Amino acid sequence: QVQLVQSGAEVKMPGASVKISCKASGYTFTSTSIHWVRQAPGQRLEWMAWINTGNGDTRYSQNLQGRLTVTRDKYARIAYMELSNLRSDDGAVYYCARQDFFDIWGQGTVVTVSS
Amino acid sequence: EVVLTQSPATLSLSPGERATLSCRASQSVSTYVAWYQQKPGQSPRLLIFDASNRATGIPARFSGSGSGTDFTLTISSLEPEDFAVYYCQQRTNWPPITFGQGTRLDIK
């Protein structure tokens, strides 16, 4: 069964960093890309970043560039998203999704930013 | 950046009725549009990709059409489980990939 399983909820202080994992199973990890998307409460989906799981190439949202890093461990079949210098408006549900038309999504990781 | 505008914001219909949801792009996106369904507390689910192709396992009552700047998601006869929020998404000339603001489909 094709699935993406994300790491659990996080609570962080403003200024801290968060790193979320997305473990793939049921398909050839390096054959398709992974995207990261977030959704703040009551807001639309916001695309964040893309990683080519084969060669590691990345693309980022201009709004987040400088604070956002996506990586992958192709042997462990895991993609990672790290967001630094967290602000209160970074509180959201963070998703990983497969392929450029997002056919499979992770279950989401809730990130709360609070002092 | 391509801006997607969905209409209406909310659509109130009864089971068995036909639903027509619209997505308009600020510039041409060819047919690189997808539609997603999201229920409360759940991840989005892909319904339609490349404007008119149903994703695996999606019932035939869901159909998509359009090209260029105007796109439509049609649900031919609403089932109780179809009441949710629907988002369109475009993936031409990215980054960034962008989403519409969503249409909430409510039970009348």
mmCIF file of C-alpha atoms in Angstrom:
data_model
loop_
_atom_site.group_PDB
_atom_site.id
_atom_site.type_symbol
_atom_site.label_atom_id
_atom_site.label_comp_id
_atom_site.label_asym_id
_atom_site.label_seq_id
_atom_site.Cartn_x
_atom_site.Cartn_y
_atom_site.Cartn_z
ATOM 1 C CA GLN A 1 0.000 0.000 0.000
ATOM 2 C CA VAL A 2 1.398 3.336 -1.060
ATOM 3 C CA GLN A 3 1.621 5.690 1.887
ATOM 4 C CA LEU A 4 3.471 8.572 3.445
ATOM 5 C CA VAL A 5 3.726 8.583 7.232
ATOM 6 C CA GLN A 6 4.757 11.775 8.985
ATOM 7 C CA SER A 7 6.262 12.388 12.376
ATOM 8 C CA GLY A 8 4.162 13.543 15.289
ATOM 9 C CA ALA A 9 2.916 16.888 16.530
ATOM 10 C CA GLU A 10 5.401 19.509 17.655
ATOM 11 C CA VAL A 11 5.202 22.442 20.073
ATOM 12 C CA LYS A 12 7.935 25.028 19.640
ATOM 13 C CA MET A 13 8.924 28.398 21.061
ATOM 14 C CA PRO A 14 9.194 31.397 18.744
ATOM 15 C CA GLY A 15 12.660 31.498 17.203
ATOM 16 C CA ALA A 16 13.151 27.735 17.424
ATOM 17 C CA SER A 17 13.364 25.246 14.550
ATOM 18 C CA VAL A 18 11.194 22.269 13.698
ATOM 19 C CA LYS A 19 12.101 19.240 11.617
ATOM 20 C CA ILE A 20 9.371 16.951 10.283
ATOM 21 C CA SER A 21 9.906 13.588 8.631
ATOM 22 C CA CYS A 22 7.869 11.873 5.917
ATOM 23 C CA LYS A 23 8.492 8.152 5.463
ATOM 24 C CA ALA A 24 7.449 6.566 2.190
ATOM 25 C CA SER A 25 6.410 2.984 1.617
ATOM 26 C CA GLY A 26 4.773 0.875 -1.069
ATOM 27 C CA TYR A 27 6.546 2.411 -4.069
ATOM 28 C CA THR A 28 10.013 3.248 -5.404
ATOM 29 C CA PHE A 29 10.943 6.302 -3.339
ATOM 30 C CA THR A 30 13.362 7.784 -5.853
ATOM 31 C CA SER A 31 10.946 7.531 -8.794
ATOM 32 C CA THR A 32 8.761 10.467 -7.744
ATOM 33 C CA SER A 33 9.246 13.815 -6.076
ATOM 34 C CA ILE A 34 8.002 14.954 -2.683
ATOM 35 C CA HIS A 35 6.380 18.308 -2.023
ATOM 36 C CA TRP A 36 5.702 20.038 1.286
ATOM 37 C CA VAL A 37 2.479 21.978 1.857
ATOM 38 C CA ARG A 38 1.096 23.673 4.946
ATOM 39 C CA GLN A 39 -2.319 24.829 6.051
ATOM 40 C CA ALA A 40 -2.832 27.401 8.783
ATOM 41 C CA PRO A 41 -6.160 27.230 10.652
ATOM 42 C CA GLY A 42 -9.011 28.198 8.343
ATOM 43 C CA GLN A 43 -6.629 29.075 5.511
ATOM 44 C CA ARG A 44 -5.966 27.759 2.062
ATOM 45 C CA LEU A 45 -3.222 25.274 1.323
ATOM 46 C CA GLU A 46 0.213 26.853 0.869
ATOM 47 C CA TRP A 47 2.944 25.190 -1.175
ATOM 48 C CA MET A 48 6.322 25.311 0.522
ATOM 49 C CA ALA A 49 8.959 23.235 -1.260
ATOM 50 C CA TRP A 50 9.843 20.370 -3.602
ATOM 51 C CA ILE A 51 12.595 17.810 -3.572
ATOM 52 C CA ASN A 52 13.711 15.445 -6.288
ATOM 53 C CA THR A 53 14.151 12.320 -4.210
ATOM 54 C CA GLY A 54 16.545 10.851 -6.767
ATOM 55 C CA ASN A 55 19.211 13.560 -7.037
ATOM 56 C CA GLY A 56 18.262 15.804 -4.112
ATOM 57 C CA ASP A 57 17.475 18.928 -6.165
ATOM 58 C CA THR A 58 15.183 21.358 -4.350
ATOM 59 C CA ARG A 59 12.902 24.323 -5.026
ATOM 60 C CA TYR A 60 11.448 26.619 -2.408
ATOM 61 C CA SER A 61 8.673 29.107 -1.950
ATOM 62 C CA GLN A 62 10.147 32.576 -2.149
ATOM 63 C CA ASN A 63 8.189 33.488 0.996
ATOM 64 C CA LEU A 64 10.049 30.867 3.028
ATOM 65 C CA GLN A 65 13.420 30.742 1.333
ATOM 66 C CA GLY A 66 16.174 31.295 3.861
ATOM 67 C CA ARG A 67 14.250 29.633 6.685
ATOM 68 C CA LEU A 68 13.272 26.381 4.969
ATOM 69 C CA THR A 69 15.366 23.330 4.124
ATOM 70 C CA VAL A 70 14.116 20.086 2.613
ATOM 71 C CA THR A 71 16.300 16.999 2.404
ATOM 72 C CA ARG A 72 15.938 13.280 1.934
ATOM 73 C CA ASP A 73 17.573 10.046 2.926
ATOM 74 C CA LYS A 74 16.958 7.898 -0.121
ATOM 75 C CA TYR A 75 18.185 4.738 1.576
ATOM 76 C CA ALA A 76 15.802 5.150 4.500
ATOM 77 C CA ARG A 77 13.032 6.395 2.138
ATOM 78 C CA ILE A 78 12.455 9.495 4.255
ATOM 79 C CA ALA A 79 12.004 13.129 3.278
ATOM 80 C CA TYR A 80 12.575 15.904 5.814
ATOM 81 C CA MET A 81 11.373 19.480 6.139
ATOM 82 C CA GLU A 82 13.095 21.864 8.537
ATOM 83 C CA LEU A 83 11.752 25.354 9.209
ATOM 84 C CA SER A 84 13.848 27.686 11.320
ATOM 85 C CA ASN A 85 13.283 30.912 13.216
ATOM 86 C CA LEU A 86 9.658 29.968 13.849
ATOM 87 C CA ARG A 87 7.034 32.670 14.252
ATOM 88 C CA SER A 88 3.509 32.456 15.595
ATOM 89 C CA ASP A 89 2.108 32.490 12.068
ATOM 90 C CA ASP A 90 4.059 29.334 11.235
ATOM 91 C CA GLY A 91 1.567 27.427 13.384
ATOM 92 C CA ALA A 92 -0.140 25.098 10.905
ATOM 93 C CA VAL A 93 -0.644 21.544 9.763
ATOM 94 C CA TYR A 94 2.298 20.506 7.604
ATOM 95 C CA TYR A 95 1.869 17.874 4.894
ATOM 96 C CA CYS A 96 4.149 15.984 2.567
ATOM 97 C CA ALA A 97 2.678 14.889 -0.743
ATOM 98 C CA ARG A 98 3.881 12.755 -3.627
ATOM 99 C CA GLN A 99 4.380 13.770 -7.252
ATOM 100 C CA ASP A 100 3.582 17.055 -8.910
ATOM 101 C CA PHE A 101 -0.157 16.464 -8.710
ATOM 102 C CA PHE A 102 -0.046 15.325 -5.068
ATOM 103 C CA ASP A 103 -1.645 11.926 -5.489
ATOM 104 C CA ILE A 104 -0.706 10.673 -2.030
ATOM 105 C CA TRP A 105 -0.556 12.818 1.117
ATOM 106 C CA GLY A 106 0.877 12.235 4.524
ATOM 107 C CA GLN A 107 -1.476 12.402 7.487
ATOM 108 C CA GLY A 108 -0.252 15.845 8.485
ATOM 109 C CA THR A 109 1.860 17.135 11.375
ATOM 110 C CA VAL A 110 0.499 19.843 13.637
ATOM 111 C CA VAL A 111 3.067 22.469 14.577
ATOM 112 C CA THR A 112 2.193 24.878 17.372
ATOM 113 C CA VAL A 113 4.379 27.909 17.943
ATOM 114 C CA SER A 114 3.849 29.448 21.339
ATOM 115 C CA SER A 115 5.800 31.017 24.128
ATOM 116 C CA GLU B 1 2.676 33.935 -9.392
ATOM 117 C CA VAL B 2 -0.548 32.438 -10.694
ATOM 118 C CA VAL B 3 -3.540 33.354 -8.537
ATOM 119 C CA LEU B 4 -6.454 30.922 -8.491
ATOM 120 C CA THR B 5 -9.911 32.227 -7.584
ATOM 121 C CA GLN B 6 -12.625 29.729 -6.750
ATOM 122 C CA SER B 7 -16.350 30.376 -6.837
ATOM 123 C CA PRO B 8 -18.656 30.251 -5.102
ATOM 124 C CA ALA B 9 -17.097 30.410 -1.670
ATOM 125 C CA THR B 10 -19.926 28.293 -0.301
ATOM 126 C CA LEU B 11 -22.392 26.107 -2.167
ATOM 127 C CA SER B 12 -25.445 24.717 -0.389
ATOM 128 C CA LEU B 13 -27.076 21.772 -2.131
ATOM 129 C CA SER B 14 -29.034 18.628 -1.328
ATOM 130 C CA PRO B 15 -28.001 15.017 -1.910
ATOM 131 C CA GLY B 16 -28.826 13.974 -5.450
ATOM 132 C CA GLU B 17 -28.322 17.455 -6.870
ATOM 133 C CA ARG B 18 -25.581 18.462 -9.315
ATOM 134 C CA ALA B 19 -22.680 20.576 -8.064
ATOM 135 C CA THR B 20 -20.641 22.857 -10.288
ATOM 136 C CA LEU B 21 -17.501 24.425 -8.819
ATOM 137 C CA SER B 22 -15.394 26.982 -10.657
ATOM 138 C CA CYS B 23 -11.692 27.844 -10.596
ATOM 139 C CA ARG B 24 -10.280 30.777 -12.538
ATOM 140 C CA ALA B 25 -6.558 31.405 -13.058
ATOM 141 C CA SER B 26 -4.962 34.839 -13.351
ATOM 142 C CA GLN B 27 -3.048 33.641 -16.416
ATOM 143 C CA SER B 28 -3.094 30.577 -18.613
ATOM 144 C CA VAL B 29 -2.117 27.356 -16.882
ATOM 145 C CA SER B 30 -2.785 25.090 -19.881
ATOM 146 C CA THR B 31 -4.405 21.986 -18.343
ATOM 147 C CA TYR B 32 -2.121 21.713 -15.320
ATOM 148 C CA VAL B 33 -4.951 21.915 -12.817
ATOM 149 C CA ALA B 34 -5.857 19.452 -10.107
ATOM 150 C CA TRP B 35 -8.818 19.285 -7.744
ATOM 151 C CA TYR B 36 -8.748 18.061 -4.150
ATOM 152 C CA GLN B 37 -11.386 17.234 -1.570
ATOM 153 C CA GLN B 38 -10.717 17.901 2.098
ATOM 154 C CA LYS B 39 -12.875 16.852 5.029
ATOM 155 C CA PRO B 40 -12.404 18.216 8.565
ATOM 156 C CA GLY B 41 -9.343 16.797 10.269
ATOM 157 C CA GLN B 42 -8.229 14.921 7.150
ATOM 158 C CA SER B 43 -5.548 15.366 4.523
ATOM 159 C CA PRO B 44 -6.642 16.542 1.085
ATOM 160 C CA ARG B 45 -7.523 13.801 -1.407
ATOM 161 C CA LEU B 46 -6.723 14.052 -5.102
ATOM 162 C CA LEU B 47 -9.844 13.870 -7.264
ATOM 163 C CA ILE B 48 -8.826 15.173 -10.685
ATOM 164 C CA PHE B 49 -5.411 15.858 -12.251
ATOM 165 C CA ASP B 50 -4.460 17.587 -15.487
ATOM 166 C CA ALA B 51 -7.890 19.213 -15.612
ATOM 167 C CA SER B 52 -9.958 16.175 -16.566
ATOM 168 C CA ASN B 53 -8.319 12.941 -15.436
ATOM 169 C CA ARG B 54 -9.905 11.146 -12.518
ATOM 170 C CA ALA B 55 -7.468 9.868 -9.923
ATOM 171 C CA THR B 56 -7.390 6.207 -8.989
ATOM 172 C CA GLY B 57 -10.478 5.106 -7.102
ATOM 173 C CA ILE B 58 -12.442 8.320 -7.626
ATOM 174 C CA PRO B 59 -16.108 7.691 -8.520
ATOM 175 C CA ALA B 60 -17.339 8.551 -12.002
ATOM 176 C CA ARG B 61 -19.734 11.189 -10.621
ATOM 177 C CA PHE B 62 -16.686 13.477 -10.290
ATOM 178 C CA SER B 63 -15.539 15.106 -13.513
ATOM 179 C CA GLY B 64 -13.275 17.982 -14.429
ATOM 180 C CA SER B 65 -13.062 20.215 -17.462
ATOM 181 C CA GLY B 66 -11.406 23.352 -18.758
ATOM 182 C CA SER B 67 -8.160 24.714 -20.128
ATOM 183 C CA GLY B 68 -6.307 27.992 -20.138
ATOM 184 C CA THR B 69 -7.821 30.067 -17.337
ATOM 185 C CA ASP B 70 -11.238 28.553 -16.600
ATOM 186 C CA PHE B 71 -11.819 25.201 -14.964
ATOM 187 C CA THR B 72 -14.807 23.356 -13.562
ATOM 188 C CA LEU B 73 -15.306 20.475 -11.180
ATOM 189 C CA THR B 74 -18.689 18.813 -11.539
ATOM 190 C CA ILE B 75 -20.259 16.323 -9.177
ATOM 191 C CA SER B 76 -23.149 14.852 -11.125
ATOM 192 C CA SER B 77 -25.289 13.614 -8.234
ATOM 193 C CA LEU B 78 -24.218 14.466 -4.709
ATOM 194 C CA GLU B 79 -23.756 11.710 -2.173
ATOM 195 C CA PRO B 80 -23.740 12.465 1.587
ATOM 196 C CA GLU B 81 -19.983 11.870 1.744
ATOM 197 C CA ASP B 82 -19.296 14.554 -0.880
ATOM 198 C CA PHE B 83 -19.979 17.476 1.467
ATOM 199 C CA ALA B 84 -16.513 18.898 2.102
ATOM 200 C CA VAL B 85 -14.148 21.671 1.010
ATOM 201 C CA TYR B 86 -12.762 21.538 -2.516
ATOM 202 C CA TYR B 87 -9.529 23.146 -3.672
ATOM 203 C CA CYS B 88 -8.094 23.663 -7.115
ATOM 204 C CA GLN B 89 -4.335 23.755 -7.685
ATOM 205 C CA GLN B 90 -2.087 24.711 -10.577
ATOM 206 C CA ARG B 91 1.415 23.508 -11.368
ATOM 207 C CA THR B 92 2.510 25.438 -14.432
ATOM 208 C CA ASN B 93 5.596 27.646 -14.372
ATOM 209 C CA TRP B 94 6.348 26.785 -10.785
ATOM 210 C CA PRO B 95 7.593 27.582 -8.232
ATOM 211 C CA PRO B 96 5.323 28.390 -6.728
ATOM 212 C CA ILE B 97 2.560 25.847 -7.050
ATOM 213 C CA THR B 98 -0.600 27.639 -5.962
ATOM 214 C CA PHE B 99 -4.019 26.718 -4.622
ATOM 215 C CA GLY B 100 -7.385 28.367 -4.721
ATOM 216 C CA GLN B 101 -9.045 29.542 -1.525
ATOM 217 C CA GLY B 102 -11.511 26.673 -1.559
ATOM 218 C CA THR B 103 -15.236 26.116 -2.050
ATOM 219 C CA ARG B 104 -17.196 24.739 0.882
ATOM 220 C CA LEU B 105 -19.951 22.388 -0.211
ATOM 221 C CA ASP B 106 -22.635 22.289 2.467
ATOM 222 C CA ILE B 107 -25.739 20.195 2.885
ATOM 223 C CA LYS B 108 -28.849 22.282 2.289
#
